[in-house]
Amino acid sequence: MAPPTGTSDAPFGRMLTAMVTPFTADGAVDYAAARRLAAYLVDEQRNDGLIVSGTTGESPTTTDDEKERLLRAVVETVGDRAAVVAGVGTYDTAHSVEAARTAQRAGAHGLLAVTPYYSKPPQEGIYQHFVAIAEATALPVMLYDIPGRSVVPIAPETLIRLAQHPAIRAVKDAKGDLFTSSQVMAACPDLAFYCGDDALNLPWLSVGAAGFVSVVGHVAGADLAAMIGHYRAGEVAAALEIHQRLLPVVHGIMNRSAGAIMVKAALRLVGQDVGGNRLPLVEATSEQIALLRADLVAGGLKITGD
């Protein structure tokens, strides 16, 4: 299926959710639930893009075969009406290159490549790693800058170098340094920035972000899409109202435990059961779920599940 039509300033769409990977009770990937979730995220939560096998998708604990089957299921379900971006980044360049090629064969519209983690490579190694991924396929690439997980950030000078590559079209920024990133944006107007931290969605729009790659978008994607629409229309007060209303939702999902744990609990509370987590992630406690329920209600979300 052909990818959705993008825009030069938002090549992967504007409202994207980093989709969880559903599991069955015995821990297998639940591909049928993944199809249902993808349709829910696009058709009801107004996402025009999905990230498959990112951090929130528990990608470190799924196999290459599982990732490919999951990607194919999502592409077949919503690939005609949303951009489907495959997470392919690892700390092994050769593995990442092969994952990129597999994603292209499976029908992905783009690639998400995280900074190599654990190895703590120098900036030249980071540069060469991303270029190898970018040259492995004909797909556009979104870099993922998240030093809280990778330890090493992508330096602004490295981002400016990488932006010269025609396949590298965007950055998912979870670094939280709006000033430094604004400098990169000014130097590289064709490199789209996406907010990768739900707490900073509205501030990122104010400095020129193309959109969001969200976790909270699983349950509040329609609200976040409306925020983007209001802001781009110059209706800043309306965007601010949504930002402030969703503060307890963002807090509950992102701060009470790992995002992948709490967003699966949140999905159950809004009637979208996607199963549990794979170790080393564990289930939310009853106390955490009770607090999360109150957070979602405070943010105006409708609770329909347990």
PDB file of C-alpha atoms in Angstrom:
ATOM      1  CA  MET A   1       0.000   0.000   0.000  1.00  0.00           C
ATOM      2  CA  ALA A   2       1.184   3.487  -0.797  1.00  0.00           C
ATOM      3  CA  PRO A   3       2.190   5.664   2.151  1.00  0.00           C
ATOM      4  CA  PRO A   4       0.003   8.615   3.107  1.00  0.00           C
ATOM      5  CA  THR A   5       0.829  11.938   1.544  1.00  0.00           C
ATOM      6  CA  GLY A   6       3.097  13.889   3.852  1.00  0.00           C
ATOM      7  CA  THR A   7       4.193  17.488   3.855  1.00  0.00           C
ATOM      8  CA  SER A   8       7.679  18.887   3.607  1.00  0.00           C
ATOM      9  CA  ASP A   9       7.591  20.152   7.181  1.00  0.00           C
ATOM     10  CA  ALA A  10       5.921  17.004   8.613  1.00  0.00           C
ATOM     11  CA  PRO A  11       7.163  14.065   6.537  1.00  0.00           C
ATOM     12  CA  PHE A  12       5.719  11.414   8.874  1.00  0.00           C
ATOM     13  CA  GLY A  13       2.467  13.178   9.734  1.00  0.00           C
ATOM     14  CA  ARG A  14       1.861  15.330  12.801  1.00  0.00           C
ATOM     15  CA  MET A  15       0.233  13.157  15.461  1.00  0.00           C
ATOM     16  CA  LEU A  16       2.063   9.875  15.950  1.00  0.00           C
ATOM     17  CA  THR A  17       1.826   7.372  18.786  1.00  0.00           C
ATOM     18  CA  ALA A  18       4.636   5.001  19.725  1.00  0.00           C
ATOM     19  CA  MET A  19       2.412   1.923  19.787  1.00  0.00           C
ATOM     20  CA  VAL A  20       2.576  -0.709  22.523  1.00  0.00           C
ATOM     21  CA  THR A  21       3.013  -4.349  21.554  1.00  0.00           C
ATOM     22  CA  PRO A  22       0.024  -6.395  22.745  1.00  0.00           C
ATOM     23  CA  PHE A  23       0.725  -9.759  24.388  1.00  0.00           C
ATOM     24  CA  THR A  24      -1.485 -12.746  25.103  1.00  0.00           C
ATOM     25  CA  ALA A  25      -1.871 -14.209  28.585  1.00  0.00           C
ATOM     26  CA  ASP A  26       0.981 -16.635  27.895  1.00  0.00           C
ATOM     27  CA  GLY A  27       3.329 -13.863  26.721  1.00  0.00           C
ATOM     28  CA  ALA A  28       3.103 -14.301  22.950  1.00  0.00           C
ATOM     29  CA  VAL A  29       2.669 -11.299  20.664  1.00  0.00           C
ATOM     30  CA  ASP A  30      -1.048 -10.836  20.042  1.00  0.00           C
ATOM     31  CA  TYR A  31      -1.214  -9.855  16.388  1.00  0.00           C
ATOM     32  CA  ALA A  32      -5.014  -9.701  16.295  1.00  0.00           C
ATOM     33  CA  ALA A  33      -4.985  -7.264  19.223  1.00  0.00           C
ATOM     34  CA  ALA A  34      -2.277  -5.255  17.441  1.00  0.00           C
ATOM     35  CA  ARG A  35      -4.572  -4.875  14.439  1.00  0.00           C
ATOM     36  CA  ARG A  36      -7.444  -3.752  16.647  1.00  0.00           C
ATOM     37  CA  LEU A  37      -5.228  -1.307  18.513  1.00  0.00           C
ATOM     38  CA  ALA A  38      -3.779   0.178  15.324  1.00  0.00           C
ATOM     39  CA  ALA A  39      -7.285   0.769  13.954  1.00  0.00           C
ATOM     40  CA  TYR A  40      -8.376   2.328  17.255  1.00  0.00           C
ATOM     41  CA  LEU A  41      -5.379   4.659  17.311  1.00  0.00           C
ATOM     42  CA  VAL A  42      -5.922   5.845  13.749  1.00  0.00           C
ATOM     43  CA  ASP A  43      -9.706   5.852  13.479  1.00  0.00           C
ATOM     44  CA  GLU A  44     -10.703   6.957  16.984  1.00  0.00           C
ATOM     45  CA  GLN A  45      -7.610   8.646  18.423  1.00  0.00           C
ATOM     46  CA  ARG A  46      -6.812  10.625  15.237  1.00  0.00           C
ATOM     47  CA  ASN A  47      -3.233   9.471  14.830  1.00  0.00           C
ATOM     48  CA  ASP A  48      -1.912  10.010  11.323  1.00  0.00           C
ATOM     49  CA  GLY A  49       1.185   7.968  12.103  1.00  0.00           C
ATOM     50  CA  LEU A  50       2.242   5.026  14.257  1.00  0.00           C
ATOM     51  CA  ILE A  51       5.660   3.914  15.480  1.00  0.00           C
ATOM     52  CA  VAL A  52       5.926   0.125  15.627  1.00  0.00           C
ATOM     53  CA  SER A  53       8.576  -1.562  17.807  1.00  0.00           C
ATOM     54  CA  GLY A  54       9.827   1.540  19.532  1.00  0.00           C
ATOM     55  CA  THR A  55      10.655   1.847  23.226  1.00  0.00           C
ATOM     56  CA  THR A  56       7.002   1.753  24.261  1.00  0.00           C
ATOM     57  CA  GLY A  57       6.581  -1.282  22.005  1.00  0.00           C
ATOM     58  CA  GLU A  58       9.039  -3.156  24.260  1.00  0.00           C
ATOM     59  CA  SER A  59      11.329  -3.702  21.272  1.00  0.00           C
ATOM     60  CA  PRO A  60      14.274  -5.002  23.352  1.00  0.00           C
ATOM     61  CA  THR A  61      12.184  -8.047  24.302  1.00  0.00           C
ATOM     62  CA  THR A  62      10.654  -8.949  20.926  1.00  0.00           C
ATOM     63  CA  THR A  63      12.444 -11.051  18.316  1.00  0.00           C
ATOM     64  CA  ASP A  64      13.235  -9.978  14.780  1.00  0.00           C
ATOM     65  CA  ASP A  65      10.538 -12.338  13.469  1.00  0.00           C
ATOM     66  CA  GLU A  66       7.976 -10.918  15.894  1.00  0.00           C
ATOM     67  CA  LYS A  67       8.858  -7.386  14.851  1.00  0.00           C
ATOM     68  CA  GLU A  68       8.405  -8.226  11.180  1.00  0.00           C
ATOM     69  CA  ARG A  69       5.031  -9.948  11.730  1.00  0.00           C
ATOM     70  CA  LEU A  70       3.857  -7.077  13.921  1.00  0.00           C
ATOM     71  CA  LEU A  71       4.880  -4.493  11.338  1.00  0.00           C
ATOM     72  CA  ARG A  72       3.123  -6.373   8.549  1.00  0.00           C
ATOM     73  CA  ALA A  73      -0.060  -6.603  10.630  1.00  0.00           C
ATOM     74  CA  VAL A  74      -0.097  -2.863  11.305  1.00  0.00           C
ATOM     75  CA  VAL A  75       0.712  -1.920   7.705  1.00  0.00           C
ATOM     76  CA  GLU A  76      -2.042  -4.202   6.409  1.00  0.00           C
ATOM     77  CA  THR A  77      -4.534  -2.680   8.871  1.00  0.00           C
ATOM     78  CA  VAL A  78      -3.882   1.072   8.670  1.00  0.00           C
ATOM     79  CA  GLY A  79      -1.091   1.573   6.151  1.00  0.00           C
ATOM     80  CA  ASP A  80      -3.471   3.086   3.611  1.00  0.00           C
ATOM     81  CA  ARG A  81      -4.433   5.925   5.946  1.00  0.00           C
ATOM     82  CA  ALA A  82      -1.517   6.473   8.348  1.00  0.00           C
ATOM     83  CA  ALA A  83       2.266   6.508   8.158  1.00  0.00           C
ATOM     84  CA  VAL A  84       3.710   3.343   9.693  1.00  0.00           C
ATOM     85  CA  VAL A  85       7.253   3.880  10.955  1.00  0.00           C
ATOM     86  CA  ALA A  86       9.340   0.891  12.020  1.00  0.00           C
ATOM     87  CA  GLY A  87      11.718   1.086  14.952  1.00  0.00           C
ATOM     88  CA  VAL A  88      14.964  -0.447  13.698  1.00  0.00           C
ATOM     89  CA  GLY A  89      17.656   1.062  15.923  1.00  0.00           C
ATOM     90  CA  THR A  90      19.890  -1.134  18.068  1.00  0.00           C
ATOM     91  CA  TYR A  91      23.415  -0.811  19.472  1.00  0.00           C
ATOM     92  CA  ASP A  92      24.660  -2.974  16.563  1.00  0.00           C
ATOM     93  CA  THR A  93      24.945  -1.174  13.229  1.00  0.00           C
ATOM     94  CA  ALA A  94      24.872  -4.350  11.114  1.00  0.00           C
ATOM     95  CA  HIS A  95      21.774  -5.591  12.960  1.00  0.00           C
ATOM     96  CA  SER A  96      20.086  -2.208  12.505  1.00  0.00           C
ATOM     97  CA  VAL A  97      20.844  -2.194   8.784  1.00  0.00           C
ATOM     98  CA  GLU A  98      19.308  -5.637   8.353  1.00  0.00           C
ATOM     99  CA  ALA A  99      16.278  -4.582  10.426  1.00  0.00           C
ATOM    100  CA  ALA A 100      15.851  -1.565   8.130  1.00  0.00           C
ATOM    101  CA  ARG A 101      15.894  -3.767   5.044  1.00  0.00           C
ATOM    102  CA  THR A 102      13.374  -6.140   6.612  1.00  0.00           C
ATOM    103  CA  ALA A 103      11.119  -3.191   7.490  1.00  0.00           C
ATOM    104  CA  GLN A 104      11.206  -1.970   3.909  1.00  0.00           C
ATOM    105  CA  ARG A 105      10.226  -5.420   2.629  1.00  0.00           C
ATOM    106  CA  ALA A 106       7.387  -5.522   5.179  1.00  0.00           C
ATOM    107  CA  GLY A 107       5.905  -2.293   3.831  1.00  0.00           C
ATOM    108  CA  ALA A 108       7.036   0.332   6.353  1.00  0.00           C
ATOM    109  CA  HIS A 109       6.726   3.955   5.265  1.00  0.00           C
ATOM    110  CA  GLY A 110       9.703   5.102   7.321  1.00  0.00           C
ATOM    111  CA  LEU A 111      12.309   4.121   9.888  1.00  0.00           C
ATOM    112  CA  LEU A 112      12.948   5.242  13.467  1.00  0.00           C
ATOM    113  CA  ALA A 113      16.596   4.845  14.497  1.00  0.00           C
ATOM    114  CA  VAL A 114      17.627   5.426  18.101  1.00  0.00           C
ATOM    115  CA  THR A 115      21.108   6.476  19.162  1.00  0.00           C
ATOM    116  CA  PRO A 116      23.214   3.337  19.797  1.00  0.00           C
ATOM    117  CA  TYR A 117      22.921   2.611  23.494  1.00  0.00           C
ATOM    118  CA  TYR A 118      25.152   0.896  26.072  1.00  0.00           C
ATOM    119  CA  SER A 119      28.317   1.129  23.942  1.00  0.00           C
ATOM    120  CA  LYS A 120      28.611   4.920  24.425  1.00  0.00           C
ATOM    121  CA  PRO A 121      30.046   5.551  20.935  1.00  0.00           C
ATOM    122  CA  PRO A 122      31.810   8.800  20.001  1.00  0.00           C
ATOM    123  CA  GLN A 123      30.011  11.257  17.761  1.00  0.00           C
ATOM    124  CA  GLU A 124      31.772   9.960  14.648  1.00  0.00           C
ATOM    125  CA  GLY A 125      30.504   6.474  15.424  1.00  0.00           C
ATOM    126  CA  ILE A 126      26.973   7.827  15.893  1.00  0.00           C
ATOM    127  CA  TYR A 127      27.215   9.644  12.577  1.00  0.00           C
ATOM    128  CA  GLN A 128      28.429   6.596  10.668  1.00  0.00           C
ATOM    129  CA  HIS A 129      25.827   4.370  12.349  1.00  0.00           C
ATOM    130  CA  PHE A 130      22.940   6.577  11.217  1.00  0.00           C
ATOM    131  CA  VAL A 131      24.332   7.039   7.720  1.00  0.00           C
ATOM    132  CA  ALA A 132      24.624   3.247   7.336  1.00  0.00           C
ATOM    133  CA  ILE A 133      20.936   2.881   8.245  1.00  0.00           C
ATOM    134  CA  ALA A 134      19.933   5.768   5.968  1.00  0.00           C
ATOM    135  CA  GLU A 135      21.743   4.196   3.019  1.00  0.00           C
ATOM    136  CA  ALA A 136      20.387   0.693   3.590  1.00  0.00           C
ATOM    137  CA  THR A 137      16.930   1.384   2.103  1.00  0.00           C
ATOM    138  CA  ALA A 138      14.929   3.898   0.126  1.00  0.00           C
ATOM    139  CA  LEU A 139      12.860   4.826   3.201  1.00  0.00           C
ATOM    140  CA  PRO A 140      12.968   8.179   5.026  1.00  0.00           C
ATOM    141  CA  VAL A 141      14.561   8.097   8.468  1.00  0.00           C
ATOM    142  CA  MET A 142      13.623   9.700  11.760  1.00  0.00           C
ATOM    143  CA  LEU A 143      16.485   9.853  14.255  1.00  0.00           C
ATOM    144  CA  TYR A 144      15.667   9.286  17.926  1.00  0.00           C
ATOM    145  CA  ASP A 145      17.674  11.405  20.367  1.00  0.00           C
ATOM    146  CA  ILE A 146      17.045  10.172  23.925  1.00  0.00           C
ATOM    147  CA  PRO A 147      20.175  10.404  26.073  1.00  0.00           C
ATOM    148  CA  GLY A 148      18.204   9.356  29.151  1.00  0.00           C
ATOM    149  CA  ARG A 149      18.223   5.859  27.642  1.00  0.00           C
ATOM    150  CA  SER A 150      21.174   5.926  25.243  1.00  0.00           C
ATOM    151  CA  VAL A 151      23.456   7.892  27.660  1.00  0.00           C
ATOM    152  CA  VAL A 152      25.140   9.659  24.731  1.00  0.00           C
ATOM    153  CA  PRO A 153      23.193  12.478  23.047  1.00  0.00           C
ATOM    154  CA  ILE A 154      23.382  13.307  19.369  1.00  0.00           C
ATOM    155  CA  ALA A 155      25.483  16.466  19.457  1.00  0.00           C
ATOM    156  CA  PRO A 156      24.053  19.464  17.581  1.00  0.00           C
ATOM    157  CA  GLU A 157      27.045  19.443  15.234  1.00  0.00           C
ATOM    158  CA  THR A 158      26.354  15.781  14.439  1.00  0.00           C
ATOM    159  CA  LEU A 159      22.671  16.493  13.793  1.00  0.00           C
ATOM    160  CA  ILE A 160      23.621  19.284  11.391  1.00  0.00           C
ATOM    161  CA  ARG A 161      25.936  16.880   9.532  1.00  0.00           C
ATOM    162  CA  LEU A 162      23.274  14.164   9.432  1.00  0.00           C
ATOM    163  CA  ALA A 163      20.657  16.595   8.136  1.00  0.00           C
ATOM    164  CA  GLN A 164      22.646  16.849   4.903  1.00  0.00           C
ATOM    165  CA  HIS A 165      21.768  13.236   4.081  1.00  0.00           C
ATOM    166  CA  PRO A 166      18.680  13.198   1.847  1.00  0.00           C
ATOM    167  CA  ALA A 167      17.112  10.193   3.615  1.00  0.00           C
ATOM    168  CA  ILE A 168      17.364  11.689   7.110  1.00  0.00           C
ATOM    169  CA  ARG A 169      14.213  13.729   7.349  1.00  0.00           C
ATOM    170  CA  ALA A 170      13.375  14.156  11.019  1.00  0.00           C
ATOM    171  CA  VAL A 171      14.357  13.876  14.678  1.00  0.00           C
ATOM    172  CA  LYS A 172      12.293  12.569  17.553  1.00  0.00           C
ATOM    173  CA  ASP A 173      13.689  14.705  20.352  1.00  0.00           C
ATOM    174  CA  ALA A 174      13.440  13.402  23.910  1.00  0.00           C
ATOM    175  CA  LYS A 175      16.422  15.400  25.122  1.00  0.00           C
ATOM    176  CA  GLY A 176      14.372  18.336  26.379  1.00  0.00           C
ATOM    177  CA  ASP A 177      16.911  21.025  25.419  1.00  0.00           C
ATOM    178  CA  LEU A 178      14.664  23.327  23.436  1.00  0.00           C
ATOM    179  CA  PHE A 179      17.291  26.041  23.015  1.00  0.00           C
ATOM    180  CA  THR A 180      19.982  23.823  21.517  1.00  0.00           C
ATOM    181  CA  SER A 181      17.462  22.028  19.347  1.00  0.00           C
ATOM    182  CA  SER A 182      16.112  25.398  18.186  1.00  0.00           C
ATOM    183  CA  GLN A 183      19.611  26.238  17.001  1.00  0.00           C
ATOM    184  CA  VAL A 184      19.686  23.014  14.970  1.00  0.00           C
ATOM    185  CA  MET A 185      16.227  23.763  13.581  1.00  0.00           C
ATOM    186  CA  ALA A 186      17.373  27.225  12.493  1.00  0.00           C
ATOM    187  CA  ALA A 187      20.446  25.764  10.812  1.00  0.00           C
ATOM    188  CA  CYS A 188      18.530  22.879   9.185  1.00  0.00           C
ATOM    189  CA  PRO A 189      15.070  24.106   8.148  1.00  0.00           C
ATOM    190  CA  ASP A 190      14.341  20.903   6.210  1.00  0.00           C
ATOM    191  CA  LEU A 191      14.938  18.660   9.249  1.00  0.00           C
ATOM    192  CA  ALA A 192      11.592  18.137  10.989  1.00  0.00           C
ATOM    193  CA  PHE A 193      11.574  17.904  14.780  1.00  0.00           C
ATOM    194  CA  TYR A 194       8.980  15.844  16.665  1.00  0.00           C
ATOM    195  CA  CYS A 195       8.455  16.136  20.402  1.00  0.00           C
ATOM    196  CA  GLY A 196       9.299  12.823  22.054  1.00  0.00           C
ATOM    197  CA  ASP A 197       8.336  13.847  25.582  1.00  0.00           C
ATOM    198  CA  ASP A 198       4.617  14.304  26.269  1.00  0.00           C
ATOM    199  CA  ALA A 199       5.287  16.763  29.087  1.00  0.00           C
ATOM    200  CA  LEU A 200       6.759  19.184  26.532  1.00  0.00           C
ATOM    201  CA  ASN A 201       4.335  18.805  23.614  1.00  0.00           C
ATOM    202  CA  LEU A 202       3.003  22.356  23.631  1.00  0.00           C
ATOM    203  CA  PRO A 203       6.371  24.019  24.315  1.00  0.00           C
ATOM    204  CA  TRP A 204       7.832  22.124  21.367  1.00  0.00           C
ATOM    205  CA  LEU A 205       5.132  23.456  19.065  1.00  0.00           C
ATOM    206  CA  SER A 206       6.088  26.966  20.135  1.00  0.00           C
ATOM    207  CA  VAL A 207       9.635  26.545  18.804  1.00  0.00           C
ATOM    208  CA  GLY A 208       8.590  24.989  15.515  1.00  0.00           C
ATOM    209  CA  ALA A 209       8.077  21.258  16.041  1.00  0.00           C
ATOM    210  CA  ALA A 210       6.280  19.426  13.248  1.00  0.00           C
ATOM    211  CA  GLY A 211       4.274  17.330  15.678  1.00  0.00           C
ATOM    212  CA  PHE A 212       4.457  14.678  18.373  1.00  0.00           C
ATOM    213  CA  VAL A 213       5.626  11.107  18.816  1.00  0.00           C
ATOM    214  CA  SER A 214       3.552  10.374  21.873  1.00  0.00           C
ATOM    215  CA  VAL A 215       2.881   7.706  24.464  1.00  0.00           C
ATOM    216  CA  VAL A 216      -0.166   9.469  25.911  1.00  0.00           C
ATOM    217  CA  GLY A 217      -1.574   9.448  22.382  1.00  0.00           C
ATOM    218  CA  HIS A 218      -2.804   5.910  23.051  1.00  0.00           C
ATOM    219  CA  VAL A 219      -5.635   7.338  25.146  1.00  0.00           C
ATOM    220  CA  ALA A 220      -5.581  11.080  24.357  1.00  0.00           C
ATOM    221  CA  GLY A 221      -4.486  11.150  20.730  1.00  0.00           C
ATOM    222  CA  ALA A 222      -7.622  12.970  19.601  1.00  0.00           C
ATOM    223  CA  ASP A 223      -6.980  15.675  22.194  1.00  0.00           C
ATOM    224  CA  LEU A 224      -3.348  16.015  21.150  1.00  0.00           C
ATOM    225  CA  ALA A 225      -4.329  16.185  17.481  1.00  0.00           C
ATOM    226  CA  ALA A 226      -6.748  18.957  18.406  1.00  0.00           C
ATOM    227  CA  MET A 227      -3.954  20.744  20.282  1.00  0.00           C
ATOM    228  CA  ILE A 228      -1.802  20.680  17.171  1.00  0.00           C
ATOM    229  CA  GLY A 229      -4.689  21.922  15.054  1.00  0.00           C
ATOM    230  CA  HIS A 230      -5.484  24.788  17.407  1.00  0.00           C
ATOM    231  CA  TYR A 231      -1.869  25.870  17.678  1.00  0.00           C
ATOM    232  CA  ARG A 232      -1.294  25.814  13.928  1.00  0.00           C
ATOM    233  CA  ALA A 233      -4.475  27.854  13.451  1.00  0.00           C
ATOM    234  CA  GLY A 234      -3.193  30.519  15.855  1.00  0.00           C
ATOM    235  CA  GLU A 235      -5.628  29.490  18.586  1.00  0.00           C
ATOM    236  CA  VAL A 236      -2.991  29.335  21.298  1.00  0.00           C
ATOM    237  CA  ALA A 237      -5.393  29.714  24.229  1.00  0.00           C
ATOM    238  CA  ALA A 238      -7.365  26.669  23.051  1.00  0.00           C
ATOM    239  CA  ALA A 239      -4.139  24.667  22.696  1.00  0.00           C
ATOM    240  CA  LEU A 240      -3.101  25.721  26.188  1.00  0.00           C
ATOM    241  CA  GLU A 241      -6.435  24.586  27.604  1.00  0.00           C
ATOM    242  CA  ILE A 242      -5.864  21.086  26.245  1.00  0.00           C
ATOM    243  CA  HIS A 243      -2.277  21.060  27.502  1.00  0.00           C
ATOM    244  CA  GLN A 244      -3.359  21.988  31.006  1.00  0.00           C
ATOM    245  CA  ARG A 245      -6.299  19.588  31.065  1.00  0.00           C
ATOM    246  CA  LEU A 246      -4.078  16.667  30.087  1.00  0.00           C
ATOM    247  CA  LEU A 247      -1.417  17.354  32.714  1.00  0.00           C
ATOM    248  CA  PRO A 248      -2.716  14.672  35.137  1.00  0.00           C
ATOM    249  CA  VAL A 249      -2.944  12.150  32.284  1.00  0.00           C
ATOM    250  CA  VAL A 250       0.658  12.800  31.277  1.00  0.00           C
ATOM    251  CA  HIS A 251       1.764  12.574  34.901  1.00  0.00           C
ATOM    252  CA  GLY A 252      -0.099   9.331  35.515  1.00  0.00           C
ATOM    253  CA  ILE A 253       1.219   7.542  32.450  1.00  0.00           C
ATOM    254  CA  MET A 254       4.766   8.882  32.348  1.00  0.00           C
ATOM    255  CA  ASN A 255       5.694   9.306  36.006  1.00  0.00           C
ATOM    256  CA  ARG A 256       4.010   6.603  38.081  1.00  0.00           C
ATOM    257  CA  SER A 257       6.088   3.811  36.503  1.00  0.00           C
ATOM    258  CA  ALA A 258       7.618   2.992  33.110  1.00  0.00           C
ATOM    259  CA  GLY A 259       5.520   4.387  30.283  1.00  0.00           C
ATOM    260  CA  ALA A 260       4.993   0.980  28.670  1.00  0.00           C
ATOM    261  CA  ILE A 261       3.621  -0.347  31.955  1.00  0.00           C
ATOM    262  CA  MET A 262       1.285   2.525  32.724  1.00  0.00           C
ATOM    263  CA  VAL A 263      -0.029   3.075  29.206  1.00  0.00           C
ATOM    264  CA  LYS A 264      -1.114  -0.567  28.976  1.00  0.00           C
ATOM    265  CA  ALA A 265      -2.939  -0.072  32.269  1.00  0.00           C
ATOM    266  CA  ALA A 266      -4.468   3.134  30.881  1.00  0.00           C
ATOM    267  CA  LEU A 267      -5.624   1.331  27.746  1.00  0.00           C
ATOM    268  CA  ARG A 268      -7.403  -1.271  29.879  1.00  0.00           C
ATOM    269  CA  LEU A 269      -9.133   1.508  31.796  1.00  0.00           C
ATOM    270  CA  VAL A 270     -10.504   2.996  28.567  1.00  0.00           C
ATOM    271  CA  GLY A 271     -11.653  -0.392  27.294  1.00  0.00           C
ATOM    272  CA  GLN A 272      -8.702  -1.429  25.111  1.00  0.00           C
ATOM    273  CA  ASP A 273      -7.094  -4.493  26.692  1.00  0.00           C
ATOM    274  CA  VAL A 274      -3.683  -5.217  25.135  1.00  0.00           C
ATOM    275  CA  GLY A 275      -2.382  -7.662  27.729  1.00  0.00           C
ATOM    276  CA  GLY A 276       0.592  -7.308  30.021  1.00  0.00           C
ATOM    277  CA  ASN A 277       4.316  -6.735  29.689  1.00  0.00           C
ATOM    278  CA  ARG A 278       7.377  -8.906  29.163  1.00  0.00           C
ATOM    279  CA  LEU A 279      10.080  -9.051  31.777  1.00  0.00           C
ATOM    280  CA  PRO A 280      11.988  -7.118  32.908  1.00  0.00           C
ATOM    281  CA  LEU A 281       8.879  -4.898  32.816  1.00  0.00           C
ATOM    282  CA  VAL A 282       6.162  -5.917  35.270  1.00  0.00           C
ATOM    283  CA  GLU A 283       2.494  -5.103  35.718  1.00  0.00           C
ATOM    284  CA  ALA A 284       1.216  -1.944  37.363  1.00  0.00           C
ATOM    285  CA  THR A 285       0.266  -2.447  40.999  1.00  0.00           C
ATOM    286  CA  SER A 286      -3.299  -2.046  42.224  1.00  0.00           C
ATOM    287  CA  GLU A 287      -2.246   1.172  43.960  1.00  0.00           C
ATOM    288  CA  GLN A 288      -0.720   2.553  40.773  1.00  0.00           C
ATOM    289  CA  ILE A 289      -3.834   1.654  38.792  1.00  0.00           C
ATOM    290  CA  ALA A 290      -6.096   3.382  41.325  1.00  0.00           C
ATOM    291  CA  LEU A 291      -4.003   6.540  41.091  1.00  0.00           C
ATOM    292  CA  LEU A 292      -3.921   6.287  37.300  1.00  0.00           C
ATOM    293  CA  ARG A 293      -7.698   5.971  37.176  1.00  0.00           C
ATOM    294  CA  ALA A 294      -7.994   9.242  39.104  1.00  0.00           C
ATOM    295  CA  ASP A 295      -5.444  10.861  36.771  1.00  0.00           C
ATOM    296  CA  LEU A 296      -7.414   9.881  33.672  1.00  0.00           C
ATOM    297  CA  VAL A 297     -10.695  11.077  35.142  1.00  0.00           C
ATOM    298  CA  ALA A 298      -9.084  14.396  36.121  1.00  0.00           C
ATOM    299  CA  GLY A 299      -7.951  14.765  32.525  1.00  0.00           C
ATOM    300  CA  GLY A 300     -11.464  14.306  31.215  1.00  0.00           C
ATOM    301  CA  LEU A 301     -11.074  10.751  29.883  1.00  0.00           C
ATOM    302  CA  LYS A 302     -13.938   8.266  30.078  1.00  0.00           C
ATOM    303  CA  ILE A 303     -13.245   5.121  32.101  1.00  0.00           C
ATOM    304  CA  THR A 304     -14.957   2.032  30.686  1.00  0.00           C
ATOM    305  CA  GLY A 305     -12.739  -0.829  31.905  1.00  0.00           C
ATOM    306  CA  ASP A 306     -11.184  -2.198  35.077  1.00  0.00           C
TER     307      ASP A 306
END
